[in-house]
mmCIF file of C-alpha atoms in Angstrom:
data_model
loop_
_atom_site.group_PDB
_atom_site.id
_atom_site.type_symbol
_atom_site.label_atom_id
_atom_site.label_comp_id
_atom_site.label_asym_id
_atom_site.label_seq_id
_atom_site.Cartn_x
_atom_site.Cartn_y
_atom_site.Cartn_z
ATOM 1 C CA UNK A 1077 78.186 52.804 110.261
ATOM 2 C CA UNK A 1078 75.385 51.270 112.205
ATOM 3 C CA UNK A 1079 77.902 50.719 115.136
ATOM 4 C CA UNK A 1080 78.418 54.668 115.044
ATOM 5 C CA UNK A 1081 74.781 54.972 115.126
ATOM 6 C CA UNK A 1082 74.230 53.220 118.431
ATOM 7 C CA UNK A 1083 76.652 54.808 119.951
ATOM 8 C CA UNK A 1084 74.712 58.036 119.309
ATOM 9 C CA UNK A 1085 72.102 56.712 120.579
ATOM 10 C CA UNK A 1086 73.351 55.334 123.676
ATOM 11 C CA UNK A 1087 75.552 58.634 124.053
ATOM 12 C CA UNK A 1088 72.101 60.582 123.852
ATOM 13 C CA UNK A 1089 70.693 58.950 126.729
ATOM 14 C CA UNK A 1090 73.495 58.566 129.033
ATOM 15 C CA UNK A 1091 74.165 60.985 131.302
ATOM 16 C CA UNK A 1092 77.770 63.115 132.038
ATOM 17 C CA UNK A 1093 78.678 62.883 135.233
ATOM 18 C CA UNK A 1094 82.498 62.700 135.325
ATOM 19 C CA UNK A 1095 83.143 64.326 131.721
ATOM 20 C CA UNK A 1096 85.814 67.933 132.399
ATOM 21 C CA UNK A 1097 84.553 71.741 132.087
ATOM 22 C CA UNK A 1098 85.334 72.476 128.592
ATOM 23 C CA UNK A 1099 85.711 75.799 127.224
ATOM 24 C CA UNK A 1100 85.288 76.689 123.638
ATOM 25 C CA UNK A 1101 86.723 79.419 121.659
ATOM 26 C CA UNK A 1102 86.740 79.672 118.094
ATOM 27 C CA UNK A 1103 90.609 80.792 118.248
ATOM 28 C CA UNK A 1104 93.218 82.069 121.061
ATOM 29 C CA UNK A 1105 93.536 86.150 119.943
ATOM 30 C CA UNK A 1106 94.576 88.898 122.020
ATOM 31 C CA UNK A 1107 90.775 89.607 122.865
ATOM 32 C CA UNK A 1108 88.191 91.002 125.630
ATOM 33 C CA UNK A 1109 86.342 87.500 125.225
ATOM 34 C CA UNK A 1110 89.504 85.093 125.183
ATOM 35 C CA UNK A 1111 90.837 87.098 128.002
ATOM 36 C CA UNK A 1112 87.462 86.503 130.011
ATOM 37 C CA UNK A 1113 87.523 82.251 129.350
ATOM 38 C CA UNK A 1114 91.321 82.172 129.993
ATOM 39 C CA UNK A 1115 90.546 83.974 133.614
ATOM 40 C CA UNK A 1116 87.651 81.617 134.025
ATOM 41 C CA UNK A 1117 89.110 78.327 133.071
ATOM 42 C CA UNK A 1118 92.315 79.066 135.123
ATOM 43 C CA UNK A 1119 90.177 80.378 138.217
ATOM 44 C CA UNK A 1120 88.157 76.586 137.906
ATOM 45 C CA UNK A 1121 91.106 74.812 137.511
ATOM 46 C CA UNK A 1122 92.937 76.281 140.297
ATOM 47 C CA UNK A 1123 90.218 74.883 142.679
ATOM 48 C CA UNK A 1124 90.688 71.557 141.685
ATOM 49 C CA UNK A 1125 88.309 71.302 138.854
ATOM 50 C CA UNK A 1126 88.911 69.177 135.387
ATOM 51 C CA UNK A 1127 89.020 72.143 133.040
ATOM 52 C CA UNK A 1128 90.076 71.841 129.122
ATOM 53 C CA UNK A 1129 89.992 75.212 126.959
ATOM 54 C CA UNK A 1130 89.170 73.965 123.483
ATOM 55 C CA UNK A 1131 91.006 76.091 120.506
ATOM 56 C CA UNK A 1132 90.414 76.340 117.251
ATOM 57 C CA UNK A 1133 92.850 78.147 115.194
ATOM 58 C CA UNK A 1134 96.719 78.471 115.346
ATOM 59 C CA UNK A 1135 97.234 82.057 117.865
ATOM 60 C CA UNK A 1136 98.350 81.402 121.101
ATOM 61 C CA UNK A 1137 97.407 84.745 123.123
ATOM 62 C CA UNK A 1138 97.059 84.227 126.833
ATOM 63 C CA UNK A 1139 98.822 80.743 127.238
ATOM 64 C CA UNK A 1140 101.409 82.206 129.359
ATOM 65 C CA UNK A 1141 98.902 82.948 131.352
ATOM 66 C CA UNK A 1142 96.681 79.990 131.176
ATOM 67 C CA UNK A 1143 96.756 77.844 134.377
ATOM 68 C CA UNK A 1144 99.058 74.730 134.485
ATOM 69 C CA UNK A 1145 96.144 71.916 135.210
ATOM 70 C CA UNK A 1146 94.328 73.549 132.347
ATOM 71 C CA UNK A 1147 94.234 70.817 129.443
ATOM 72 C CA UNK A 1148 94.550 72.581 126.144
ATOM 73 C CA UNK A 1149 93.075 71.073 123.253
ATOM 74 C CA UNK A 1150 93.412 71.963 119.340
ATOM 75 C CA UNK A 1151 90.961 71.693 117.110
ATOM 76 C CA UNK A 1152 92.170 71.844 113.119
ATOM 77 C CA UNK A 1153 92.244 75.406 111.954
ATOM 78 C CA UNK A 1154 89.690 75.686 110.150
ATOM 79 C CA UNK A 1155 87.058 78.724 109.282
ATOM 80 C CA UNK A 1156 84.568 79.418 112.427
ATOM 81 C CA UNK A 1157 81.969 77.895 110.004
ATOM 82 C CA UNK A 1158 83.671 74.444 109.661
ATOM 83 C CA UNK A 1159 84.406 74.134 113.100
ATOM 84 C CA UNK A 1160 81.311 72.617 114.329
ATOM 85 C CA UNK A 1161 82.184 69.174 112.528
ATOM 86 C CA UNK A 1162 85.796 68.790 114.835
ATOM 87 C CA UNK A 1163 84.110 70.477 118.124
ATOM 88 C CA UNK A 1164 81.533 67.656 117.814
ATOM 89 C CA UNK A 1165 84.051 64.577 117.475
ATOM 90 C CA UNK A 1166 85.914 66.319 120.534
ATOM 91 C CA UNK A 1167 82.232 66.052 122.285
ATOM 92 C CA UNK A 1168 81.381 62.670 121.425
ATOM 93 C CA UNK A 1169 85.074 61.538 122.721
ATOM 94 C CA UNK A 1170 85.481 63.277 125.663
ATOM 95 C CA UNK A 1171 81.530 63.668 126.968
ATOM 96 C CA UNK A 1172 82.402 66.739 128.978
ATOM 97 C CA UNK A 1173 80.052 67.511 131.915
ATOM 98 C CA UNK A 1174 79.562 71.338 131.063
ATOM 99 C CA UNK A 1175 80.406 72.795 127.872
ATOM 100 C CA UNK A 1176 81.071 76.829 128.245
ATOM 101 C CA UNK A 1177 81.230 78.835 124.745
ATOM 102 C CA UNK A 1178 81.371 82.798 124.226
ATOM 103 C CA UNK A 1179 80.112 85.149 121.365
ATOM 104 C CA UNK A 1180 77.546 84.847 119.049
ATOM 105 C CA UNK A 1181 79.285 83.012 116.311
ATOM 106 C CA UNK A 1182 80.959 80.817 118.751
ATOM 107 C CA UNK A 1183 77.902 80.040 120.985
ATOM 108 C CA UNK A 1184 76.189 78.948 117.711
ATOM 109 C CA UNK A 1185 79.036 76.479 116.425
ATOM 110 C CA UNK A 1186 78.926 74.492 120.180
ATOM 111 C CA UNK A 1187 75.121 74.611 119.862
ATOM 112 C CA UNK A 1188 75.633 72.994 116.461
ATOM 113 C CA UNK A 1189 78.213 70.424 117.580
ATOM 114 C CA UNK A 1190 76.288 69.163 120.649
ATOM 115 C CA UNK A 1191 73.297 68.391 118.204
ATOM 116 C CA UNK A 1192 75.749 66.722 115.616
ATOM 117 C CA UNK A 1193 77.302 64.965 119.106
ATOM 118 C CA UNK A 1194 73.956 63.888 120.646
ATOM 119 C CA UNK A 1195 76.039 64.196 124.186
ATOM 120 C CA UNK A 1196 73.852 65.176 127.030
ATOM 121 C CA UNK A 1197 76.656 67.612 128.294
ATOM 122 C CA UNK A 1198 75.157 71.054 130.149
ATOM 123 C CA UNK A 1199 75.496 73.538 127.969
ATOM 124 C CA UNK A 1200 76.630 77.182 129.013
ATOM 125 C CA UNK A 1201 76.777 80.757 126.479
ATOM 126 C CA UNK A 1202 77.561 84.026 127.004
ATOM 127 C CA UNK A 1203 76.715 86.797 125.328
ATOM 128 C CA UNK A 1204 79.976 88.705 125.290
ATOM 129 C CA UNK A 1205 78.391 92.397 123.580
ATOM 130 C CA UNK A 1206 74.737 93.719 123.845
ATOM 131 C CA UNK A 1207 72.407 92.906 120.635
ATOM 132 C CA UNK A 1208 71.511 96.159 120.080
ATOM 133 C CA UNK A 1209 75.459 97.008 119.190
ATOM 134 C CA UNK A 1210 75.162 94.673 116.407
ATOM 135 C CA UNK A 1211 76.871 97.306 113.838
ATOM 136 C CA UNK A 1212 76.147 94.807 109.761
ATOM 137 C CA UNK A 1213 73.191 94.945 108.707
ATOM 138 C CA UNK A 1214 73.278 91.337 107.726
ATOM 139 C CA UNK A 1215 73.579 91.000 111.448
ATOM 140 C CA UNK A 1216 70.941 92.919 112.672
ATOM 141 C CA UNK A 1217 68.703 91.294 110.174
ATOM 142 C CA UNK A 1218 69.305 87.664 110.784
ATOM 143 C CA UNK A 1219 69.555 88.913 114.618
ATOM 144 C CA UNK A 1220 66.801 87.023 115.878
ATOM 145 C CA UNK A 1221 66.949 83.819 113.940
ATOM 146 C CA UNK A 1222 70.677 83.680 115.532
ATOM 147 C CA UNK A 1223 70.267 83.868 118.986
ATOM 148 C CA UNK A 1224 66.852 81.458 118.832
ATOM 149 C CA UNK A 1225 69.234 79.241 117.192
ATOM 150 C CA UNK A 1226 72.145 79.685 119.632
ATOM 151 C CA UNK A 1227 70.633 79.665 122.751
ATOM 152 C CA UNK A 1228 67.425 77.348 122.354
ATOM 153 C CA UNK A 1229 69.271 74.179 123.956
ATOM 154 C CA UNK A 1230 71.546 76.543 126.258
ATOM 155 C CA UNK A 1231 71.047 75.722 129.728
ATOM 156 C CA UNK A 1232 72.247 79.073 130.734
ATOM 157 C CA UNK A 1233 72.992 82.252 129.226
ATOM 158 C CA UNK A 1234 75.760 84.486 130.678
ATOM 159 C CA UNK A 1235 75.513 88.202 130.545
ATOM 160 C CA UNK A 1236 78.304 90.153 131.784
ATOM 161 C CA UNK A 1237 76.428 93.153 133.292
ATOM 162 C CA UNK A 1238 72.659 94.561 133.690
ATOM 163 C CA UNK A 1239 72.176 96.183 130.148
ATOM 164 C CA UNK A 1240 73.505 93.293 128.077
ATOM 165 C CA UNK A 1241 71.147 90.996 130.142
ATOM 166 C CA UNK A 1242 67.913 93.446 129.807
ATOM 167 C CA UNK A 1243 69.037 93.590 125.655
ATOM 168 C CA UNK A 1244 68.767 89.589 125.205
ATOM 169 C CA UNK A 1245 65.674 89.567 127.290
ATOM 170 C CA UNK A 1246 64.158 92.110 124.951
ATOM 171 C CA UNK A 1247 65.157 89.436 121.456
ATOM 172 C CA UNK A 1248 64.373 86.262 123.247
ATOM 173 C CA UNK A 1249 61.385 84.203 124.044
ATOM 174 C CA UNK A 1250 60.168 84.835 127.260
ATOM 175 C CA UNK A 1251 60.152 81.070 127.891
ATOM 176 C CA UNK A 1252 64.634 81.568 127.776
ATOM 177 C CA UNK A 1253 64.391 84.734 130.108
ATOM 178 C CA UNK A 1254 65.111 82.418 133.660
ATOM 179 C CA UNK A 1255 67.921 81.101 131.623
ATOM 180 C CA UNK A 1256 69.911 84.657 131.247
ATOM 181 C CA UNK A 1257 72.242 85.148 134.696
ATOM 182 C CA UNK A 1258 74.610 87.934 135.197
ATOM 183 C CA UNK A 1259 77.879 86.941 135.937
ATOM 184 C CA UNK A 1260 80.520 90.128 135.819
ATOM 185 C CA UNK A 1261 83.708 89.598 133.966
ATOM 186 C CA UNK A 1262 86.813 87.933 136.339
ATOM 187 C CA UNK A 1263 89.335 90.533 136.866
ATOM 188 C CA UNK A 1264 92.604 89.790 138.600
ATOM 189 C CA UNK A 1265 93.504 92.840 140.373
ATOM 190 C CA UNK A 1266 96.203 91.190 142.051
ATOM 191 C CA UNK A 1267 98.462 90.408 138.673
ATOM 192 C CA UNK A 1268 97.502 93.623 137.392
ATOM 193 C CA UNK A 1269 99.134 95.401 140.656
ATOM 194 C CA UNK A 1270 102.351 93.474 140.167
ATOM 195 C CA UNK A 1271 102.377 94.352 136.386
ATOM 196 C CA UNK A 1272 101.356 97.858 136.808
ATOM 197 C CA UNK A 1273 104.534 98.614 139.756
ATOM 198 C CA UNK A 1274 106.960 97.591 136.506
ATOM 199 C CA UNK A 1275 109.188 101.019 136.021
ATOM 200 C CA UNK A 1276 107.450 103.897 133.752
ATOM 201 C CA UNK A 1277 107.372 103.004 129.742
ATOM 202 C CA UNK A 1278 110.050 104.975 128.170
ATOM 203 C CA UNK A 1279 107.313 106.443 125.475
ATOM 204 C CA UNK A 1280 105.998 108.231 128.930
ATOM 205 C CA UNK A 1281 109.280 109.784 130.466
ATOM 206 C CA UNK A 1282 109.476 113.245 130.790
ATOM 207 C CA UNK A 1283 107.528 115.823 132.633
ATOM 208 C CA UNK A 1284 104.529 115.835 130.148
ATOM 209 C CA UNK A 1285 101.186 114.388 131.489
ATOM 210 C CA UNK A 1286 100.128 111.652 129.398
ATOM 211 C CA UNK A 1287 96.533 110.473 127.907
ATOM 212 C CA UNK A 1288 96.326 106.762 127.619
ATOM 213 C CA UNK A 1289 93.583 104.805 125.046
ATOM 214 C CA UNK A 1290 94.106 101.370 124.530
ATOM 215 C CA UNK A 1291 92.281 98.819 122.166
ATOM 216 C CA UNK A 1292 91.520 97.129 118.987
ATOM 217 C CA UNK A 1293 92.034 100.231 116.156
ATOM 218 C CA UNK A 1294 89.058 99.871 114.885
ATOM 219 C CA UNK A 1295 85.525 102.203 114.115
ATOM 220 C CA UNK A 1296 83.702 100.841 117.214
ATOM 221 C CA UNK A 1297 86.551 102.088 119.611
ATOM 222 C CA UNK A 1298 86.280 105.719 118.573
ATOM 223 C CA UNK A 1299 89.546 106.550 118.345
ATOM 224 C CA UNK A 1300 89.632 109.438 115.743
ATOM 225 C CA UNK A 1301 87.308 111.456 118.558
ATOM 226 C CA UNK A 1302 89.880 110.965 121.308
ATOM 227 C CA UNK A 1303 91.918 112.572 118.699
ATOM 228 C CA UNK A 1304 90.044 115.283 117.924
ATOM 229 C CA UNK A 1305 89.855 115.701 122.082
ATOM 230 C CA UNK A 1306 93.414 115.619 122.616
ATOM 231 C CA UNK A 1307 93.979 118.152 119.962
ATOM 232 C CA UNK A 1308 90.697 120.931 121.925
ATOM 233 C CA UNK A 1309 93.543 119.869 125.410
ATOM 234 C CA UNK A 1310 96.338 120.988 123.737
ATOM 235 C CA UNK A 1311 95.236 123.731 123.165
ATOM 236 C CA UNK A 1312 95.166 124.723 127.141
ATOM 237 C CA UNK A 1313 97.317 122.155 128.501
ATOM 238 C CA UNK A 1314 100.380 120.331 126.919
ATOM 239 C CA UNK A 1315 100.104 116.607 127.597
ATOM 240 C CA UNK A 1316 100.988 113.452 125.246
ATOM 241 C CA UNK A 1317 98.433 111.038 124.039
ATOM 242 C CA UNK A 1318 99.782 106.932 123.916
ATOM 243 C CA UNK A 1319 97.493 105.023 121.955
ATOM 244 C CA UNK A 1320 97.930 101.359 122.444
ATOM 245 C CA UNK A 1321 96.816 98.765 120.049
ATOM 246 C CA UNK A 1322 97.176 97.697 116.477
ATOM 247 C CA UNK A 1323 94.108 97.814 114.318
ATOM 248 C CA UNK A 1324 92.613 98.404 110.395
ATOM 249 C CA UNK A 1325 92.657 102.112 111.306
ATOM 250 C CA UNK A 1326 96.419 102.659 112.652
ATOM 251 C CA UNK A 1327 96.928 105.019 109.203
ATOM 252 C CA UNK A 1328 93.644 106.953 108.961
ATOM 253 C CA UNK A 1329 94.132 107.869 112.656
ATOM 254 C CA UNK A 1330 98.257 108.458 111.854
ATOM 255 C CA UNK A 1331 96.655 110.637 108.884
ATOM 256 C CA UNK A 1332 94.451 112.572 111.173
ATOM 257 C CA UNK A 1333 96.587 113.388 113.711
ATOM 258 C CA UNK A 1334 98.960 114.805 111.249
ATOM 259 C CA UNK A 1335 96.099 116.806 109.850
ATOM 260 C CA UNK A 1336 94.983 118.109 113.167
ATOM 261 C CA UNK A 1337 98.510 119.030 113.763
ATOM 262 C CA UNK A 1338 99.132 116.975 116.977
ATOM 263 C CA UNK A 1339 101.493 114.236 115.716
ATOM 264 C CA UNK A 1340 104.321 115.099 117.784
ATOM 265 C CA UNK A 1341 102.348 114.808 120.989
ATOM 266 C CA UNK A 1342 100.423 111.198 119.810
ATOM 267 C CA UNK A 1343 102.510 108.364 119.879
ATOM 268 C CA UNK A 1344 101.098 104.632 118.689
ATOM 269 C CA UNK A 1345 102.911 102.497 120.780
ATOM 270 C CA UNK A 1346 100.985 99.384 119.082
ATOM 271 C CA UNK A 1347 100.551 95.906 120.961
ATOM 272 C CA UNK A 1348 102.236 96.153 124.303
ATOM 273 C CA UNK A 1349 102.785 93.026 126.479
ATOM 274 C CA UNK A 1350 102.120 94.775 129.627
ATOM 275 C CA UNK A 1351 99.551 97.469 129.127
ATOM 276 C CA UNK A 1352 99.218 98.170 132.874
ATOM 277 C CA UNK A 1353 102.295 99.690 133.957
ATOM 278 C CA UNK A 1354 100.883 102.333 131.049
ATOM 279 C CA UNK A 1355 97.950 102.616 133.086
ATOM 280 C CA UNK A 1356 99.237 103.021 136.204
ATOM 281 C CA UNK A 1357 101.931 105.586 134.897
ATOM 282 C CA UNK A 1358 98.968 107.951 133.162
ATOM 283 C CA UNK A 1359 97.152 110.851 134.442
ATOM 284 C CA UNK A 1360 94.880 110.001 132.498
ATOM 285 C CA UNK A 1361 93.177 106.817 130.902
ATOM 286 C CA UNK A 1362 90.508 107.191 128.443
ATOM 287 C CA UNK A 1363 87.784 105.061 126.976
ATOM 288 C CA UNK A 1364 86.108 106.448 123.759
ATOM 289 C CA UNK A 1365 83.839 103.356 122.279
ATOM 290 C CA UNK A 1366 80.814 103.925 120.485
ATOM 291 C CA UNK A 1367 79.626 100.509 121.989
ATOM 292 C CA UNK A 1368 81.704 97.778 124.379
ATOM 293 C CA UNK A 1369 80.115 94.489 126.415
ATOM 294 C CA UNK A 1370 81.297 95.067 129.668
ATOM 295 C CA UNK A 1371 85.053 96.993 128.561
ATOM 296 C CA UNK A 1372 87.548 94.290 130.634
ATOM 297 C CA UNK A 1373 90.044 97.426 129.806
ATOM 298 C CA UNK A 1374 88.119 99.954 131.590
ATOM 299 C CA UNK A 1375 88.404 97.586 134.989
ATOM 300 C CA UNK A 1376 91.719 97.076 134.477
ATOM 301 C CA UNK A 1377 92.438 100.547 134.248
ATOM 302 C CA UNK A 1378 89.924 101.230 137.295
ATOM 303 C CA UNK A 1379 92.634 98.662 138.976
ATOM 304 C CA UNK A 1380 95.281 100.558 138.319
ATOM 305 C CA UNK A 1381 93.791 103.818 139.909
ATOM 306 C CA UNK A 1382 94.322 105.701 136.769
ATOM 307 C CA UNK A 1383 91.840 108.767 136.582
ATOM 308 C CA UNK A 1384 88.985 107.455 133.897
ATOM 309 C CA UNK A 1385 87.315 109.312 131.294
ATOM 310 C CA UNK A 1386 85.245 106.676 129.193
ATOM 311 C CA UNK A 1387 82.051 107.325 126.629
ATOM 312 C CA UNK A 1388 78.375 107.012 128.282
ATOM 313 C CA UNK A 1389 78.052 103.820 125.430
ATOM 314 C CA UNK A 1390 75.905 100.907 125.087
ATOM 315 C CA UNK A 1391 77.199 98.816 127.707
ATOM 316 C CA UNK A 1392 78.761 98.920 130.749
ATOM 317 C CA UNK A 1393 80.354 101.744 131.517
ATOM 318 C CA UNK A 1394 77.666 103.577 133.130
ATOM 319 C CA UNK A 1395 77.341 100.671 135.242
ATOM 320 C CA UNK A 1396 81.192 100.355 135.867
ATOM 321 C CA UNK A 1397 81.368 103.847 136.843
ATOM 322 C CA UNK A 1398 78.912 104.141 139.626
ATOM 323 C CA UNK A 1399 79.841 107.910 139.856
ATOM 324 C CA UNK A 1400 82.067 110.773 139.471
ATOM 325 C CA UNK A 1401 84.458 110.109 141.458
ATOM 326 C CA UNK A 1402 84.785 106.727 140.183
ATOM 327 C CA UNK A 1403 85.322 108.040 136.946
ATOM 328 C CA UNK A 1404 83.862 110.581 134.481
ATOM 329 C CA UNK A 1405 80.834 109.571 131.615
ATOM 330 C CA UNK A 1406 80.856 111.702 128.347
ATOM 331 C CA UNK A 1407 78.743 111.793 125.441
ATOM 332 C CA UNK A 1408 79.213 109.229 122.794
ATOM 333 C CA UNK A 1409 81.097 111.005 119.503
ATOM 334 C CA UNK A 1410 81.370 114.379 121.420
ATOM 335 C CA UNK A 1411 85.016 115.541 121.186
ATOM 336 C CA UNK A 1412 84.605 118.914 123.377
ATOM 337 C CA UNK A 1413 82.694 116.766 126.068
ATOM 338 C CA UNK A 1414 85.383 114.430 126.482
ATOM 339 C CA UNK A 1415 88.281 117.319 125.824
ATOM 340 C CA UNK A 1416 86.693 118.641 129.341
ATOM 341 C CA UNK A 1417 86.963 116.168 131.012
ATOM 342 C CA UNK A 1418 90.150 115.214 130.520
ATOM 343 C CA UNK A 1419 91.331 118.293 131.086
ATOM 344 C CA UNK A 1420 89.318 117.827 134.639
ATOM 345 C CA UNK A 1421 91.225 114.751 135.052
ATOM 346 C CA UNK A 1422 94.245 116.331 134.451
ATOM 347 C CA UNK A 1423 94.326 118.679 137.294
ATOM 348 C CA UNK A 1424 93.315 115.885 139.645
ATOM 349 C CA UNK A 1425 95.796 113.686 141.724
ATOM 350 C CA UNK A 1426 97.814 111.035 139.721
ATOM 351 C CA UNK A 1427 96.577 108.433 141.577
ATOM 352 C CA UNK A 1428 92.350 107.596 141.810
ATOM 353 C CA UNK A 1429 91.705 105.619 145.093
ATOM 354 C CA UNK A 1430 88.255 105.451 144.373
ATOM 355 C CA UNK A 1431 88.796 104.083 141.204
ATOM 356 C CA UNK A 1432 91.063 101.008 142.318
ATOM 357 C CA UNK A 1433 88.645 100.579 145.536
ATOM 358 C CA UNK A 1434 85.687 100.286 142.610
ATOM 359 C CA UNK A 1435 87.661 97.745 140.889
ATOM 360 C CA UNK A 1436 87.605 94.772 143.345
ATOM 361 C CA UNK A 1437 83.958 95.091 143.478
ATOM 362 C CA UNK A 1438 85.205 92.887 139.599
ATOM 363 C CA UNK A 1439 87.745 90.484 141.850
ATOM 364 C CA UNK A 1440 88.557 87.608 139.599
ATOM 365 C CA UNK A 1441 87.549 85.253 142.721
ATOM 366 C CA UNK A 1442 84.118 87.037 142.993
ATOM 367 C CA UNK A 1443 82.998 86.049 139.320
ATOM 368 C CA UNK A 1444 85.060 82.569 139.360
ATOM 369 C CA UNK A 1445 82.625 81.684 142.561
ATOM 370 C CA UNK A 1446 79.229 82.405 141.127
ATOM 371 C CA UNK A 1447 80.466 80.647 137.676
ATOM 372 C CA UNK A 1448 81.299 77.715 139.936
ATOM 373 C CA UNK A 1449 78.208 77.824 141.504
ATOM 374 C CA UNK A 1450 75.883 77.709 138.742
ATOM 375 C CA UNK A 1451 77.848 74.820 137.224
ATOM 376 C CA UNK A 1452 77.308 72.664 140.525
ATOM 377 C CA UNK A 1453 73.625 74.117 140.078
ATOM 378 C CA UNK A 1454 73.122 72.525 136.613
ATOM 379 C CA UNK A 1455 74.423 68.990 137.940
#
């Protein structure tokens, strides 16, 4: 015991200087988030850098896609709450120079485990959704308290885009505000283009334009008012809507299409494993969240040079889509707004060259560059 003890100590005060970039995540799920540390701990590993991505949790989403020098490490499963406990034995053994973590409940576990570790590795969170789009009350509650407790030892706090950044400025100390940097989300456009030239899904053959949403089904992606759209279109256009995604919803939305009488023009395709060639093959991709981060989908489909219709939410599509041609901003919750503008996308060429030239402004390499640079910042 008292030999355990001195290590701590000695652990405490000396410094990590040849330790690997580890990134956390609670578990390896289909997600925005996991997608975003997967991109970033290939892109770092690529250029030569010691990278491990740290999993708790039994999925294995993305490690097809995961780089080959990346060193992947599992933690028990456990709940997110017990998870601190094995995250800090990792620390203490391995003494990793940077430690990278995403999400709120995440970010809080690491900051946890580095205390419980008493390792002097750099510690870097990011906030992967605005505050503000907080939806439990618990949550928005116990908001503050959270994030002082998250991100009072972080060394840096990522934001994806503008908004998100000005939201955690507004719930933080001011003394934390030099710590916040915006670094986009790492989209590579060139895998994308080779998935998205695959042949057209068979769900889409035919002559009928179709209406692409893709995402979690779940309240916060809105689908039941892309439903209630796509039923004000078919009215005065005859298209087919593919919704992509599995989600607690799947029957209340299978429920309301049948009672809005458009079932035989929606079909749920459910978890695809290459989404892209459905955005590529649309006329139409839509986007119809009541709140997002910074959507990775909406970039992707940007990539793909599908013609974009996406909610004006809380954040990051109104800074995605610089403007109209780029894509068109509705109304949060407003079926006729969005119904008119995809029926404006729908007379409009297949294909959306400002739309794909938008989306390398998000070039993977772009946002893999100013990550690395901020890690050689922190020493």
């Amino acid at each position: 015991m008292y030999l355990g003890v001195v290590l701590g100590v000695v652990r405490t005060f000396v410094p990590n200087f040849s330790g690997p970039l580890s990134f956390f995540l609670p578990d390896l799920t289909l997600g925005g988030a996991e997608r975003v540390w997967v991109n970033f701990a290939s892109g770092l590993a690529a250029r030569g850098h010691a990278v491990e991505l740290v999993v708790g949790g039994s999925s294995s989403g993305y490690l097809s896609e995961l780089h080959r020098d990346v060193k992947l490490v599992r933690l028990p499963p456990v709940r997110l709450s017990l998870l601190a406990v094995p995250l800090s034995n990792y620390l203490r053994k391995v003494r990793p120079k940077t430690l990278l973590a995403t999400m709120v409940g995440a970010n809080l576990v690491a900051s946890v485990a580095c205390r419980m570790a008493g390792t002097k590795s750099k510690l870097i969170f990011r906030e992967a959704i605005a505050p503000a789009c907080a939806s439990s009350s618990w949550r928005e509650r116990f908001d503050p308290a959270l994030r002082w407790l998250c991100y009072r030892d972080a060394d840096v706090i990522i934001a994806p885009g503008g908004e998100v950044a000005e939201q955690l400025k507004a719930r933080l100390p001011a003394s934390t505000h030099h710590r916040i940097r915006m670094i986009p989300n790492p989209i590579e456009i060139e895998r994308i283009l080779q998935l998205a030239a695959q042949p057209k899904p068979e769900v889409m053959q035919g002559e009928l334009a179709c209406v692409i949403g893709c995402g979690r089904l779940s309240p916060q992606k809105a689908f039941e008012v892309l439903l209630e759209a796509f039923a004000l279109v078919l009215k005065q256009k005859p298209a087919r809507l593919v919704l992509l995604g599995e989600g607690s919803e799947r029957e209340a939305l299978e429920r309301l299409a049948n009672r809005l009488g458009i079932s035989a023009s929606v079909v749920f395709a459910g978890v695809v494993e290459n989404p892209f060639c459905y955005f590529a093959h649309a006329q139409v991709f839509v986007l119809s969240s009541r709140n997002e981060g910074f959507p990775n989908v909406l970039l992707q489909a940007l990539a793909c040079g599908a013609n974009v219709v996406s909610t004006n939410c809380e954040t990051g599509p109104s800074e995605i889509l610089a403007n109209p041609e780029q894509g068109l901003l509705v109304p949060v919750a407003d079926p006729r707004a969005m119904a008119d503008a995809i029926l404006r996308q729908l007379s409009a060429p297949p294909k959306n060259p400002a739309a794909a030239l938008r989306a390398r402004d998000f070039e993977a390499s772009k946002a893999i560059s100013a990550l690395e640079q901020l890690i050689a910042e922190l020493g």
